[in-house]
Amino acid sequence: DAGITQSPRHKVTETGTPVTLRCHQTENHRYMYWYRQDPGHGLRLIHYSYGVKDTDKGEVSDGYSVSRSKTEDFLLTLESATSSQTSVYFCAITQQRQETQYFGPGTRLLVL
Amino acid sequence: GQQLNQSPQSMFIQEGEDVSMNCTSSSIFNTWLWYKQDPGEGPVLLIALYKAGELTSNGRLTAQFGITRKDSFLNISASIPSDVGIYFCAGQVEYGNKLVFGAGTILRVKS
């Protein structure tokens, strides 16, 4: 258990509304990541963070923004949700002394 | 961009059989990881490989980091019903850098 929680775990929203997902970690990991998972695509990186206020884009970053104002929280915002953003979103962290990523339990988002 | 080709896409096997799946890439990776995902949960790390040629076991699971650093395989021996799920390979270029994932192998076991 890498001490990762995600909230909410499930959300239904309407097209055009902003949505924020939260990833919280309790073990002071430097690197945090947001992925989305869709059938046939595996997991694709949206954004990642390598420290407080340090973030960078992944391969599917359009329509998403992130913020990391403190070590333990990494927020993913859908500025104006679209149906194509219906997906399962996973947060991951990298352990400080290891190179492997550990994943949170996921947030299932449905955009109507 | 970097891509991983994972095969097979799905498998349906008898309980007790051995299973093999693999990932190949056109790019070199420094780390290969294998994850398993159960329905409604996040991926869980099974095996991590850090050196070309490395062969690592975790119970009934064995994985190898290919010599060329462009491929990896995962074997499951004597499969049991709880082995069902989706297995993902992932490659990583350097510490802290992003992972590239395969599309997954869906494993179904007949009891």
Short mmCIF file of C-alpha atoms in Angstrom, two decimals:
data_model
loop_
_atom_site.label_atom_id
_atom_site.label_comp_id
_atom_site.label_asym_id
_atom_site.label_seq_id
_atom_site.Cartn_x
_atom_site.Cartn_y
_atom_site.Cartn_z
CA ASP A 1 0.00 0.00 0.00
CA ALA A 2 1.60 3.26 -1.15
CA GLY A 3 -0.81 5.48 0.81
CA ILE A 4 -2.67 6.88 -2.19
CA THR A 5 -6.30 7.94 -2.10
CA GLN A 6 -8.42 9.40 -4.85
CA SER A 7 -11.59 11.41 -4.54
CA PRO A 8 -14.27 11.20 -5.59
CA ARG A 9 -14.32 7.51 -6.53
CA HIS A 10 -17.30 7.98 -8.81
CA LYS A 11 -18.73 11.07 -10.47
CA VAL A 12 -21.43 11.85 -13.00
CA THR A 13 -21.41 15.30 -14.54
CA GLU A 14 -22.79 17.17 -17.51
CA THR A 15 -20.99 18.34 -20.63
CA GLY A 16 -19.50 21.79 -20.22
CA THR A 17 -19.10 21.73 -16.45
CA PRO A 18 -15.71 21.91 -14.73
CA VAL A 19 -14.61 18.87 -12.75
CA THR A 20 -11.72 18.47 -10.32
CA LEU A 21 -10.31 15.14 -9.22
CA ARG A 22 -8.01 14.86 -6.25
CA CYS A 23 -5.09 12.55 -5.58
CA HIS A 24 -3.74 12.50 -2.06
CA GLN A 25 -0.62 10.73 -0.81
CA THR A 26 0.72 10.41 2.69
CA GLU A 27 4.33 9.35 2.14
CA ASN A 28 6.04 12.45 0.73
CA HIS A 29 6.66 11.09 -2.77
CA ARG A 30 8.17 13.56 -5.19
CA TYR A 31 6.60 12.32 -8.43
CA MET A 32 2.87 12.09 -9.05
CA TYR A 33 1.02 11.20 -12.23
CA TRP A 34 -2.46 11.28 -13.71
CA TYR A 35 -3.51 8.62 -16.22
CA ARG A 36 -6.73 7.81 -17.97
CA GLN A 37 -7.74 4.28 -18.87
CA ASP A 38 -9.96 3.44 -21.80
CA PRO A 39 -10.73 0.06 -23.40
CA GLY A 40 -8.13 -0.91 -25.98
CA HIS A 41 -5.73 1.87 -24.96
CA GLY A 42 -4.28 0.72 -21.69
CA LEU A 43 -3.25 3.65 -19.51
CA ARG A 44 -2.25 6.95 -21.05
CA LEU A 45 -0.45 9.73 -19.23
CA ILE A 46 -2.30 13.04 -18.93
CA HIS A 47 0.04 15.14 -16.76
CA TYR A 48 2.69 14.52 -14.18
CA SER A 49 4.43 16.43 -11.42
CA TYR A 50 8.03 16.27 -10.27
CA GLY A 51 7.61 18.57 -7.30
CA VAL A 52 5.49 21.31 -5.78
CA LYS A 53 4.38 23.65 -8.56
CA ASP A 54 6.42 21.63 -11.09
CA THR A 55 4.27 19.89 -13.67
CA ASP A 56 4.52 18.74 -17.26
CA LYS A 57 2.25 17.41 -19.96
CA GLY A 58 1.78 13.80 -20.94
CA GLU A 59 0.54 12.37 -24.21
CA VAL A 60 -3.17 13.22 -23.78
CA SER A 61 -3.13 16.56 -21.95
CA ASP A 62 -5.59 18.55 -24.10
CA GLY A 63 -8.62 19.62 -22.09
CA TYR A 64 -6.93 18.94 -18.75
CA SER A 65 -4.98 21.06 -16.31
CA VAL A 66 -3.23 20.15 -13.06
CA SER A 67 -2.01 21.82 -9.94
CA ARG A 68 0.26 20.81 -7.11
CA SER A 69 0.43 23.43 -4.37
CA LYS A 70 1.67 20.97 -1.73
CA THR A 71 3.53 17.68 -1.85
CA GLU A 72 0.64 15.48 -0.81
CA ASP A 73 -2.02 16.67 -3.27
CA PHE A 74 -2.15 16.55 -7.06
CA LEU A 75 -5.34 17.91 -8.61
CA LEU A 76 -6.63 17.17 -12.10
CA THR A 77 -9.14 19.61 -13.57
CA LEU A 78 -11.31 19.13 -16.62
CA GLU A 79 -11.91 22.73 -17.57
CA SER A 80 -15.10 22.02 -19.54
CA ALA A 81 -15.97 18.35 -19.46
CA THR A 82 -16.80 16.57 -22.71
CA SER A 83 -18.24 13.12 -23.34
CA SER A 84 -14.86 11.98 -24.70
CA GLN A 85 -13.46 12.51 -21.20
CA THR A 86 -15.67 9.74 -19.81
CA SER A 87 -13.04 7.38 -18.49
CA VAL A 88 -11.43 5.89 -15.43
CA TYR A 89 -8.73 8.15 -14.01
CA PHE A 90 -5.79 6.82 -12.03
CA CYS A 91 -3.26 8.64 -9.96
CA ALA A 92 0.20 7.14 -9.47
CA ILE A 93 3.28 7.95 -7.46
CA THR A 94 6.92 7.01 -7.63
CA GLN A 95 8.53 5.79 -4.43
CA GLN A 96 11.51 7.91 -3.50
CA ARG A 97 14.09 5.15 -3.50
CA GLN A 98 12.60 2.98 -6.20
CA GLU A 99 11.74 3.41 -9.83
CA THR A 100 8.35 1.74 -9.92
CA GLN A 101 5.02 3.53 -10.00
CA TYR A 102 2.21 2.61 -7.64
CA PHE A 103 -1.40 3.36 -8.47
CA GLY A 104 -4.39 4.65 -6.58
CA PRO A 105 -7.82 2.99 -6.68
CA GLY A 106 -9.16 5.14 -9.54
CA THR A 107 -12.01 7.58 -10.19
CA ARG A 108 -14.76 6.56 -12.57
CA LEU A 109 -16.05 9.65 -14.39
CA LEU A 110 -19.13 9.75 -16.60
CA VAL A 111 -19.80 12.88 -18.64
CA LEU A 112 -23.35 13.06 -19.96
CA GLY B 1 6.04 8.51 -29.76
CA GLN B 2 7.04 5.38 -27.92
CA GLN B 3 4.65 2.45 -28.21
CA LEU B 4 4.46 -0.99 -26.69
CA ASN B 5 2.91 -3.92 -28.51
CA GLN B 6 1.45 -6.37 -26.03
CA SER B 7 0.24 -9.81 -27.03
CA PRO B 8 -1.94 -11.68 -26.93
CA GLN B 9 -4.85 -9.29 -26.52
CA SER B 10 -6.81 -11.91 -24.57
CA MET B 11 -6.46 -15.49 -23.44
CA PHE B 12 -8.92 -18.11 -22.27
CA ILE B 13 -7.16 -21.05 -20.69
CA GLN B 14 -7.79 -24.09 -18.54
CA GLU B 15 -6.97 -23.99 -14.85
CA GLY B 16 -3.56 -25.52 -14.32
CA GLU B 17 -2.12 -24.45 -17.66
CA ASP B 18 0.89 -22.23 -18.04
CA VAL B 19 0.43 -18.76 -19.56
CA SER B 20 2.84 -16.62 -21.51
CA MET B 21 2.47 -13.02 -22.68
CA ASN B 22 4.94 -10.52 -24.04
CA CYS B 23 5.62 -6.93 -24.94
CA THR B 24 7.80 -5.53 -27.67
CA SER B 25 8.87 -2.02 -28.51
CA SER B 26 10.81 -0.17 -31.16
CA SER B 27 12.41 1.86 -28.35
CA ILE B 28 14.87 0.89 -25.66
CA PHE B 29 13.73 0.96 -22.04
CA ASN B 30 15.79 0.93 -18.85
CA THR B 31 13.00 -0.59 -16.76
CA TRP B 32 10.23 -3.04 -17.55
CA LEU B 33 7.26 -3.45 -15.24
CA TRP B 34 4.39 -5.90 -15.16
CA TYR B 35 1.09 -4.97 -13.51
CA LYS B 36 -2.15 -6.81 -12.88
CA GLN B 37 -5.50 -5.08 -12.65
CA ASP B 38 -8.61 -6.60 -11.08
CA PRO B 39 -12.05 -5.22 -11.97
CA GLY B 40 -12.77 -1.87 -10.30
CA GLU B 41 -9.26 -1.48 -8.92
CA GLY B 42 -6.00 0.17 -9.84
CA PRO B 43 -3.09 -1.75 -11.39
CA VAL B 44 -0.93 -3.58 -8.89
CA LEU B 45 2.76 -4.12 -9.50
CA LEU B 46 3.75 -7.76 -10.00
CA ILE B 47 7.36 -7.66 -11.11
CA ALA B 48 9.93 -4.96 -11.85
CA LEU B 49 12.96 -5.57 -14.08
CA TYR B 50 15.95 -3.23 -14.11
CA LYS B 51 18.70 -4.95 -16.13
CA ALA B 52 18.86 -6.39 -19.62
CA GLY B 53 18.72 -10.19 -19.42
CA GLU B 54 17.33 -10.14 -15.88
CA LEU B 55 15.01 -13.01 -15.00
CA THR B 56 12.86 -12.46 -11.91
CA SER B 57 10.26 -14.62 -10.21
CA ASN B 58 7.41 -13.81 -7.85
CA GLY B 59 5.71 -17.03 -6.79
CA ARG B 60 4.21 -18.60 -9.91
CA LEU B 61 5.12 -15.56 -12.01
CA THR B 62 8.36 -15.22 -13.93
CA ALA B 63 9.36 -12.25 -16.06
CA GLN B 64 12.41 -11.47 -18.16
CA PHE B 65 13.95 -8.24 -19.43
CA GLY B 66 15.06 -8.87 -23.01
CA ILE B 67 18.71 -8.60 -23.96
CA THR B 68 17.96 -5.96 -26.59
CA ARG B 69 16.05 -3.92 -23.94
CA LYS B 70 13.17 -3.73 -26.38
CA ASP B 71 11.07 -6.60 -25.08
CA SER B 72 9.88 -8.47 -22.02
CA PHE B 73 7.77 -11.51 -21.28
CA LEU B 74 5.68 -12.69 -18.36
CA ASN B 75 4.95 -16.34 -17.61
CA ILE B 76 2.38 -17.64 -15.15
CA SER B 77 2.71 -21.26 -14.20
CA ALA B 78 -0.16 -23.54 -13.16
CA SER B 79 -2.87 -20.91 -13.53
CA ILE B 80 -5.67 -20.69 -10.97
CA PRO B 81 -9.05 -18.89 -11.10
CA SER B 82 -7.77 -15.86 -9.18
CA ASP B 83 -5.27 -15.17 -11.97
CA VAL B 84 -8.09 -13.66 -14.04
CA GLY B 85 -7.68 -10.00 -14.78
CA ILE B 86 -5.86 -7.65 -17.10
CA TYR B 87 -2.08 -7.77 -17.26
CA PHE B 88 -0.16 -4.71 -18.41
CA CYS B 89 3.44 -4.30 -19.36
CA ALA B 90 5.06 -0.90 -19.00
CA GLY B 91 8.41 0.51 -20.02
CA GLN B 92 10.27 3.36 -18.37
CA VAL B 93 13.21 5.25 -19.79
CA GLU B 94 14.66 6.78 -16.65
CA TYR B 95 13.92 7.29 -13.00
CA GLY B 96 10.89 9.50 -12.43
CA ASN B 97 10.07 9.62 -16.11
CA LYS B 98 6.71 8.63 -17.45
CA LEU B 99 5.70 5.06 -18.16
CA VAL B 100 4.57 3.78 -21.54
CA PHE B 101 1.93 1.07 -21.22
CA GLY B 102 0.90 -1.79 -23.41
CA ALA B 103 -2.82 -2.15 -24.17
CA GLY B 104 -3.13 -5.12 -21.82
CA THR B 105 -3.75 -8.86 -21.96
CA ILE B 106 -7.11 -10.05 -20.64
CA LEU B 107 -6.75 -13.40 -18.93
CA ARG B 108 -9.75 -15.63 -18.36
CA VAL B 109 -9.41 -19.01 -16.70
CA LYS B 110 -11.82 -21.90 -16.99
CA SER B 111 -12.18 -23.74 -13.70
#
